[in-house]
PDB file of C-alpha atoms in Angstrom:
ATOM      1  CA  GLY A 752       2.453  40.077  30.473  1.00 87.00           C
ATOM      2  CA  ILE A 753       2.258  43.273  32.771  1.00 92.00           C
ATOM      3  CA  GLN A 754      -1.361  45.124  32.717  1.00 95.00           C
ATOM      4  CA  VAL A 755      -1.526  48.891  32.096  1.00 97.00           C
ATOM      5  CA  GLU A 756      -5.539  51.143  32.546  1.00 98.00           C
ATOM      6  CA  GLN A 757      -5.748  54.425  31.816  1.00 98.00           C
ATOM      7  CA  SER A 758      -8.130  56.622  33.038  1.00 98.00           C
ATOM      8  CA  PRO A 759     -10.936  58.008  31.733  1.00 98.00           C
ATOM      9  CA  PRO A 760     -11.480  56.573  29.134  1.00 97.00           C
ATOM     10  CA  ASP A 761     -12.616  60.627  27.677  1.00 97.00           C
ATOM     11  CA  LEU A 762     -12.171  63.242  28.620  1.00 97.00           C
ATOM     12  CA  ILE A 763     -13.524  67.125  27.715  1.00 97.00           C
ATOM     13  CA  LEU A 764     -12.482  70.549  28.698  1.00 96.00           C
ATOM     14  CA  GLN A 765     -13.178  73.753  28.594  1.00 97.00           C
ATOM     15  CA  GLU A 766     -10.367  75.466  28.246  1.00 97.00           C
ATOM     16  CA  GLY A 767      -7.873  76.900  30.767  1.00 97.00           C
ATOM     17  CA  ALA A 768      -9.439  74.171  32.911  1.00 98.00           C
ATOM     18  CA  ASN A 769      -6.629  71.705  34.688  1.00 97.00           C
ATOM     19  CA  SER A 770      -7.125  67.854  34.693  1.00 97.00           C
ATOM     20  CA  THR A 771      -5.576  64.712  35.959  1.00 98.00           C
ATOM     21  CA  LEU A 772      -5.038  61.258  34.338  1.00 98.00           C
ATOM     22  CA  ARG A 773      -3.955  58.109  35.794  1.00 98.00           C
ATOM     23  CA  CYS A 774      -2.279  54.991  34.674  1.00 98.00           C
ATOM     24  CA  ASN A 775      -2.261  52.017  36.820  1.00 98.00           C
ATOM     25  CA  PHE A 776      -0.101  49.375  36.379  1.00 97.00           C
ATOM     26  CA  SER A 777       0.711  46.519  37.022  1.00 96.00           C
ATOM     27  CA  ASP A 778       3.940  45.158  38.406  1.00 93.00           C
ATOM     28  CA  SER A 779       7.548  46.788  38.784  1.00 93.00           C
ATOM     29  CA  VAL A 780       8.262  48.882  35.708  1.00 92.00           C
ATOM     30  CA  ASN A 781      12.506  49.536  35.209  1.00 91.00           C
ATOM     31  CA  ASN A 782      10.364  52.032  32.592  1.00 92.00           C
ATOM     32  CA  LEU A 783       7.514  54.435  32.705  1.00 96.00           C
ATOM     33  CA  GLN A 784       6.780  57.467  29.208  1.00 96.00           C
ATOM     34  CA  TRP A 785       3.991  59.473  28.820  1.00 98.00           C
ATOM     35  CA  PHE A 786       2.995  60.458  25.072  1.00 98.00           C
ATOM     36  CA  HIS A 787       0.857  62.910  23.634  1.00 98.00           C
ATOM     37  CA  GLN A 788      -0.654  61.346  19.797  1.00 96.00           C
ATOM     38  CA  ASN A 789      -1.038  64.150  17.506  1.00 89.00           C
ATOM     39  CA  PRO A 790      -4.061  64.335  14.678  1.00 86.00           C
ATOM     40  CA  TRP A 791      -1.766  62.645  12.378  1.00 86.00           C
ATOM     41  CA  GLY A 792      -0.278  59.837  14.329  1.00 90.00           C
ATOM     42  CA  GLN A 793       2.976  60.404  15.968  1.00 89.00           C
ATOM     43  CA  LEU A 794       3.938  59.700  19.068  1.00 94.00           C
ATOM     44  CA  ILE A 795       5.374  63.176  21.225  1.00 95.00           C
ATOM     45  CA  ASN A 796       7.489  62.151  24.323  1.00 94.00           C
ATOM     46  CA  LEU A 797       6.164  64.164  27.379  1.00 97.00           C
ATOM     47  CA  PHE A 798       7.948  62.184  30.405  1.00 97.00           C
ATOM     48  CA  TYR A 799      10.741  59.494  31.129  1.00 95.00           C
ATOM     49  CA  ILE A 800       8.937  59.110  34.535  1.00 96.00           C
ATOM     50  CA  PRO A 801       9.396  55.346  36.413  1.00 95.00           C
ATOM     51  CA  SER A 802       9.323  57.011  39.234  1.00 96.00           C
ATOM     52  CA  GLY A 803       9.303  60.578  41.628  1.00 97.00           C
ATOM     53  CA  THR A 804       8.111  63.963  39.693  1.00 98.00           C
ATOM     54  CA  LYS A 805       8.916  66.015  36.687  1.00 97.00           C
ATOM     55  CA  GLN A 806       6.929  68.976  35.068  1.00 98.00           C
ATOM     56  CA  ASN A 807       7.716  71.139  31.530  1.00 97.00           C
ATOM     57  CA  GLY A 808       5.341  73.999  31.673  1.00 97.00           C
ATOM     58  CA  ARG A 809       1.844  72.937  31.816  1.00 98.00           C
ATOM     59  CA  LEU A 810       2.253  69.370  32.568  1.00 98.00           C
ATOM     60  CA  SER A 811       3.581  67.430  35.245  1.00 98.00           C
ATOM     61  CA  ALA A 812       4.250  63.867  35.795  1.00 98.00           C
ATOM     62  CA  THR A 813       3.873  62.229  39.591  1.00 98.00           C
ATOM     63  CA  THR A 814       4.894  58.405  39.352  1.00 98.00           C
ATOM     64  CA  VAL A 815       4.584  56.311  43.238  1.00 97.00           C
ATOM     65  CA  ALA A 816       6.233  53.061  41.998  1.00 95.00           C
ATOM     66  CA  THR A 817       5.609  51.295  45.227  1.00 95.00           C
ATOM     67  CA  GLU A 818       1.797  51.667  44.496  1.00 97.00           C
ATOM     68  CA  ARG A 819       2.190  51.200  40.593  1.00 97.00           C
ATOM     69  CA  TYR A 820       1.179  54.285  39.464  1.00 98.00           C
ATOM     70  CA  SER A 821       1.396  57.365  37.622  1.00 98.00           C
ATOM     71  CA  LEU A 822      -0.681  60.453  37.071  1.00 98.00           C
ATOM     72  CA  LEU A 823      -0.028  63.666  34.619  1.00 98.00           C
ATOM     73  CA  TYR A 824      -1.160  66.507  35.654  1.00 98.00           C
ATOM     74  CA  ILE A 825      -2.493  69.544  32.354  1.00 97.00           C
ATOM     75  CA  SER A 826      -3.032  72.746  33.533  1.00 97.00           C
ATOM     76  CA  SER A 827      -4.272  75.734  31.858  1.00 97.00           C
ATOM     77  CA  SER A 828      -5.463  73.364  28.972  1.00 97.00           C
ATOM     78  CA  GLN A 829      -5.326  74.742  25.392  1.00 96.00           C
ATOM     79  CA  THR A 830      -7.041  73.488  22.090  1.00 95.00           C
ATOM     80  CA  THR A 831      -3.803  72.227  20.924  1.00 94.00           C
ATOM     81  CA  ASP A 832      -3.836  70.401  23.976  1.00 96.00           C
ATOM     82  CA  SER A 833      -6.594  67.849  22.350  1.00 95.00           C
ATOM     83  CA  GLY A 834      -5.317  64.338  21.367  1.00 95.00           C
ATOM     84  CA  VAL A 835      -4.661  60.570  22.643  1.00 97.00           C
ATOM     85  CA  TYR A 836      -2.827  60.540  26.304  1.00 98.00           C
ATOM     86  CA  PHE A 837      -0.896  57.295  26.231  1.00 98.00           C
ATOM     87  CA  CYS A 838       1.262  56.286  28.977  1.00 98.00           C
ATOM     88  CA  ALA A 839       3.412  53.120  28.104  1.00 97.00           C
ATOM     89  CA  VAL A 840       5.550  50.966  30.357  1.00 95.00           C
ATOM     90  CA  ALA A 841       8.551  48.254  30.077  1.00 91.00           C
ATOM     91  CA  THR A 842       9.724  46.046  32.786  1.00 85.00           C
ATOM     92  CA  GLY A 843      13.059  44.002  32.431  1.00 78.00           C
ATOM     93  CA  ARG A 844      14.437  44.337  28.969  1.00 74.00           C
ATOM     94  CA  ARG A 845      10.934  43.389  27.905  1.00 78.00           C
ATOM     95  CA  ALA A 846       9.594  46.075  25.113  1.00 88.00           C
ATOM     96  CA  LEU A 847       6.920  49.187  26.342  1.00 92.00           C
ATOM     97  CA  THR A 848       3.195  47.730  26.833  1.00 95.00           C
ATOM     98  CA  PHE A 849       1.000  50.633  26.705  1.00 97.00           C
ATOM     99  CA  GLY A 850      -2.017  51.369  27.884  1.00 97.00           C
ATOM    100  CA  SER A 851      -5.811  52.380  26.266  1.00 97.00           C
ATOM    101  CA  GLY A 852      -5.064  56.078  26.214  1.00 97.00           C
ATOM    102  CA  THR A 853      -7.230  58.999  27.470  1.00 98.00           C
ATOM    103  CA  ARG A 854      -8.975  60.916  24.422  1.00 97.00           C
ATOM    104  CA  LEU A 855      -8.633  64.659  26.157  1.00 97.00           C
ATOM    105  CA  GLN A 856     -11.185  67.169  23.957  1.00 96.00           C
ATOM    106  CA  VAL A 857     -10.063  71.225  24.905  1.00 96.00           C
ATOM    107  CA  GLN A 858     -12.558  73.087  23.657  1.00 96.00           C
ATOM    108  CA  PRO A 859     -12.766  77.068  22.884  1.00 94.00           C
TER     109      PRO A 859
ATOM    110  CA  LYS B 236      20.306  66.129  16.070  1.00 67.00           C
ATOM    111  CA  ALA B 237      16.739  65.385  13.461  1.00 80.00           C
ATOM    112  CA  GLY B 238      14.265  62.884  14.619  1.00 93.00           C
ATOM    113  CA  VAL B 239      13.365  59.199  13.743  1.00 97.00           C
ATOM    114  CA  THR B 240      12.499  59.031   9.810  1.00 97.00           C
ATOM    115  CA  GLN B 241       9.550  56.802   8.624  1.00 97.00           C
ATOM    116  CA  THR B 242       9.096  56.135   4.306  1.00 97.00           C
ATOM    117  CA  PRO B 243       6.708  55.890   3.473  1.00 97.00           C
ATOM    118  CA  ARG B 244       3.627  58.093   4.859  1.00 96.00           C
ATOM    119  CA  TYR B 245       1.387  56.414   3.609  1.00 97.00           C
ATOM    120  CA  LEU B 246       0.455  53.274   1.511  1.00 96.00           C
ATOM    121  CA  ILE B 247      -2.127  51.710   0.044  1.00 98.00           C
ATOM    122  CA  LYS B 248      -1.852  47.534  -1.452  1.00 98.00           C
ATOM    123  CA  THR B 249      -4.572  44.679  -1.579  1.00 98.00           C
ATOM    124  CA  ARG B 250      -4.938  41.629  -0.016  1.00 98.00           C
ATOM    125  CA  GLY B 251      -2.079  39.055  -1.094  1.00 98.00           C
ATOM    126  CA  GLN B 252       0.643  41.570  -1.613  1.00 98.00           C
ATOM    127  CA  GLN B 253       3.345  41.902   0.833  1.00 98.00           C
ATOM    128  CA  VAL B 254       5.095  45.463   1.402  1.00 98.00           C
ATOM    129  CA  THR B 255       8.232  46.932   3.304  1.00 98.00           C
ATOM    130  CA  LEU B 256       8.537  49.212   5.681  1.00 98.00           C
ATOM    131  CA  SER B 257      11.259  51.593   6.492  1.00 98.00           C
ATOM    132  CA  CYS B 258      12.856  52.932   9.901  1.00 98.00           C
ATOM    133  CA  SER B 259      16.028  55.867  10.805  1.00 98.00           C
ATOM    134  CA  PRO B 260      16.994  56.716  14.608  1.00 97.00           C
ATOM    135  CA  ILE B 261      18.078  58.562  15.690  1.00 96.00           C
ATOM    136  CA  SER B 262      21.342  59.186  15.077  1.00 95.00           C
ATOM    137  CA  GLY B 263      23.572  57.219  17.200  1.00 93.00           C
ATOM    138  CA  HIS B 264      20.830  55.401  18.551  1.00 94.00           C
ATOM    139  CA  ARG B 265      20.908  51.694  17.686  1.00 93.00           C
ATOM    140  CA  SER B 266      17.788  50.437  19.181  1.00 94.00           C
ATOM    141  CA  VAL B 267      14.687  50.603  16.588  1.00 96.00           C
ATOM    142  CA  SER B 268      11.130  48.699  18.075  1.00 95.00           C
ATOM    143  CA  TRP B 269       8.166  48.838  15.350  1.00 97.00           C
ATOM    144  CA  TYR B 270       4.758  49.036  16.732  1.00 97.00           C
ATOM    145  CA  GLN B 271       1.226  48.829  15.174  1.00 98.00           C
ATOM    146  CA  GLN B 272      -1.854  50.539  16.116  1.00 97.00           C
ATOM    147  CA  THR B 273      -4.686  49.789  15.232  1.00 96.00           C
ATOM    148  CA  PRO B 274      -8.530  51.190  17.113  1.00 92.00           C
ATOM    149  CA  GLY B 275      -9.653  47.410  17.937  1.00 90.00           C
ATOM    150  CA  GLN B 276      -6.297  46.654  19.717  1.00 93.00           C
ATOM    151  CA  GLY B 277      -4.824  49.502  20.198  1.00 95.00           C
ATOM    152  CA  LEU B 278      -0.365  49.765  20.727  1.00 96.00           C
ATOM    153  CA  GLN B 279       1.434  46.337  20.112  1.00 96.00           C
ATOM    154  CA  PHE B 280       4.968  45.384  20.190  1.00 96.00           C
ATOM    155  CA  LEU B 281       5.997  43.648  17.009  1.00 97.00           C
ATOM    156  CA  PHE B 282       9.864  43.662  17.557  1.00 95.00           C
ATOM    157  CA  GLU B 283      13.004  44.974  18.536  1.00 95.00           C
ATOM    158  CA  TYR B 284      16.306  45.017  16.788  1.00 95.00           C
ATOM    159  CA  PHE B 285      19.566  46.248  18.639  1.00 94.00           C
ATOM    160  CA  SER B 286      22.794  46.067  16.504  1.00 93.00           C
ATOM    161  CA  GLU B 287      21.252  44.251  13.685  1.00 95.00           C
ATOM    162  CA  THR B 288      19.726  41.130  15.846  1.00 95.00           C
ATOM    163  CA  GLN B 289      16.428  41.082  16.747  1.00 95.00           C
ATOM    164  CA  ARG B 290      16.578  41.087  21.044  1.00 92.00           C
ATOM    165  CA  ASN B 291      12.542  40.612  21.797  1.00 90.00           C
ATOM    166  CA  LYS B 292       9.723  40.344  19.970  1.00 94.00           C
ATOM    167  CA  GLY B 293       6.275  40.813  20.127  1.00 94.00           C
ATOM    168  CA  ASN B 294       3.223  37.993  19.484  1.00 94.00           C
ATOM    169  CA  PHE B 295       2.681  38.559  15.516  1.00 96.00           C
ATOM    170  CA  PRO B 296       2.312  35.826  12.705  1.00 96.00           C
ATOM    171  CA  GLY B 297       5.562  34.758  10.817  1.00 96.00           C
ATOM    172  CA  ARG B 298       4.190  37.321   7.864  1.00 97.00           C
ATOM    173  CA  PHE B 299       5.276  40.012  10.376  1.00 98.00           C
ATOM    174  CA  SER B 300       9.530  40.504   9.815  1.00 97.00           C
ATOM    175  CA  GLY B 301      12.134  43.024   9.895  1.00 97.00           C
ATOM    176  CA  ARG B 302      15.627  43.577  10.286  1.00 97.00           C
ATOM    177  CA  GLN B 303      17.648  46.023  11.222  1.00 98.00           C
ATOM    178  CA  PHE B 304      21.234  47.031   8.608  1.00 97.00           C
ATOM    179  CA  SER B 305      25.191  47.766   9.635  1.00 96.00           C
ATOM    180  CA  ASN B 306      24.035  51.545   9.977  1.00 95.00           C
ATOM    181  CA  SER B 307      20.805  51.041  12.323  1.00 96.00           C
ATOM    182  CA  ARG B 308      18.334  51.787   9.695  1.00 98.00           C
ATOM    183  CA  SER B 309      15.835  48.840  10.304  1.00 98.00           C
ATOM    184  CA  GLU B 310      12.668  47.726   7.610  1.00 98.00           C
ATOM    185  CA  MET B 311      10.154  45.574   8.343  1.00 98.00           C
ATOM    186  CA  ASN B 312       8.071  43.247   6.039  1.00 98.00           C
ATOM    187  CA  VAL B 313       4.478  41.884   6.178  1.00 98.00           C
ATOM    188  CA  SER B 314       4.198  39.248   3.692  1.00 96.00           C
ATOM    189  CA  THR B 315       0.314  38.173   2.036  1.00 97.00           C
ATOM    190  CA  LEU B 316      -1.567  41.039   3.719  1.00 98.00           C
ATOM    191  CA  GLU B 317      -4.440  40.202   4.861  1.00 97.00           C
ATOM    192  CA  LEU B 318      -7.351  42.840   5.218  1.00 97.00           C
ATOM    193  CA  GLY B 319      -6.849  43.022   9.211  1.00 96.00           C
ATOM    194  CA  ASP B 320      -2.553  44.326   8.178  1.00 98.00           C
ATOM    195  CA  SER B 321      -4.390  47.882   7.829  1.00 98.00           C
ATOM    196  CA  ALA B 322      -2.885  49.776  10.465  1.00 98.00           C
ATOM    197  CA  LEU B 323      -0.196  52.617  11.300  1.00 97.00           C
ATOM    198  CA  TYR B 324       2.851  51.357  12.189  1.00 98.00           C
ATOM    199  CA  LEU B 325       4.954  53.342  14.300  1.00 97.00           C
ATOM    200  CA  CYS B 326       8.911  52.570  14.989  1.00 97.00           C
ATOM    201  CA  ALA B 327      10.878  53.758  17.808  1.00 95.00           C
ATOM    202  CA  SER B 328      14.211  54.478  18.700  1.00 95.00           C
ATOM    203  CA  SER B 329      16.927  54.621  22.265  1.00 92.00           C
ATOM    204  CA  SER B 330      20.472  54.343  22.835  1.00 87.00           C
ATOM    205  CA  GLY B 331      19.565  49.948  23.247  1.00 80.00           C
ATOM    206  CA  THR B 332      18.980  50.652  27.575  1.00 75.00           C
ATOM    207  CA  THR B 333      16.369  48.859  29.135  1.00 64.00           C
ATOM    208  CA  THR B 334      15.719  52.184  30.981  1.00 70.00           C
ATOM    209  CA  ASP B 335      16.115  54.761  27.556  1.00 82.00           C
ATOM    210  CA  THR B 336      13.597  56.930  26.003  1.00 90.00           C
ATOM    211  CA  GLN B 337      12.223  55.522  23.054  1.00 92.00           C
ATOM    212  CA  TYR B 338      11.457  57.728  20.278  1.00 94.00           C
ATOM    213  CA  PHE B 339       8.469  57.123  17.577  1.00 96.00           C
ATOM    214  CA  GLY B 340       9.049  58.036  14.276  1.00 96.00           C
ATOM    215  CA  PRO B 341       5.558  60.217  12.341  1.00 95.00           C
ATOM    216  CA  GLY B 342       4.500  56.188  11.241  1.00 96.00           C
ATOM    217  CA  THR B 343       3.319  54.484   8.142  1.00 97.00           C
ATOM    218  CA  ARG B 344      -0.193  54.592   7.365  1.00 97.00           C
ATOM    219  CA  LEU B 345      -1.079  50.982   5.834  1.00 98.00           C
ATOM    220  CA  THR B 346      -4.131  50.809   4.460  1.00 98.00           C
ATOM    221  CA  VAL B 347      -4.846  47.636   2.599  1.00 98.00           C
ATOM    222  CA  LEU B 348      -7.891  46.782   0.168  1.00 97.00           C
TER     223      LEU B 348
END
């Protein structure tokens, strides 16, 4: 099946700093989503982005489908941004395959 | 629109028992998928139901089963619980097309003692 690798596995930032999270995948995809998992376990949708660039406030994402990677940018980070960020992809009619996540800790 | 709801939110069972978890999708969504999250294995796909039919299945033993009702609500059942079944179980709903966004519920945290 498709492989999804996320980096870095852990990231510690000071409030106000910027960060870039990366997701590499091993095959062509027709679905790619970024999620933020809150401390209670719920996966919050950030972006549906199988290709192109999107922005939502301090967050933006870019997927370069031909090179099989996606980037999530967090600018001016806040303590509420802490948590685990997951990239998930799907190909064909298959279910989402998740990466192992990036654990982000934003310190005040 | 109300989001995806899951019940119960927390559950404690003992080995050998069985458990049923419930998921109500977003109104109008016809696809419900189930995922298991554990510290060791991460997020893994269990199965997907669309219009009351299982459309996709992950690599889990037959102790894990599910069904979907005509109103799109879904249940998953785990029989003969094992300690390793302790996990966060998440369900996701979508319209059912492969390129559609999936929306996740808050999860059910199952502890097997």
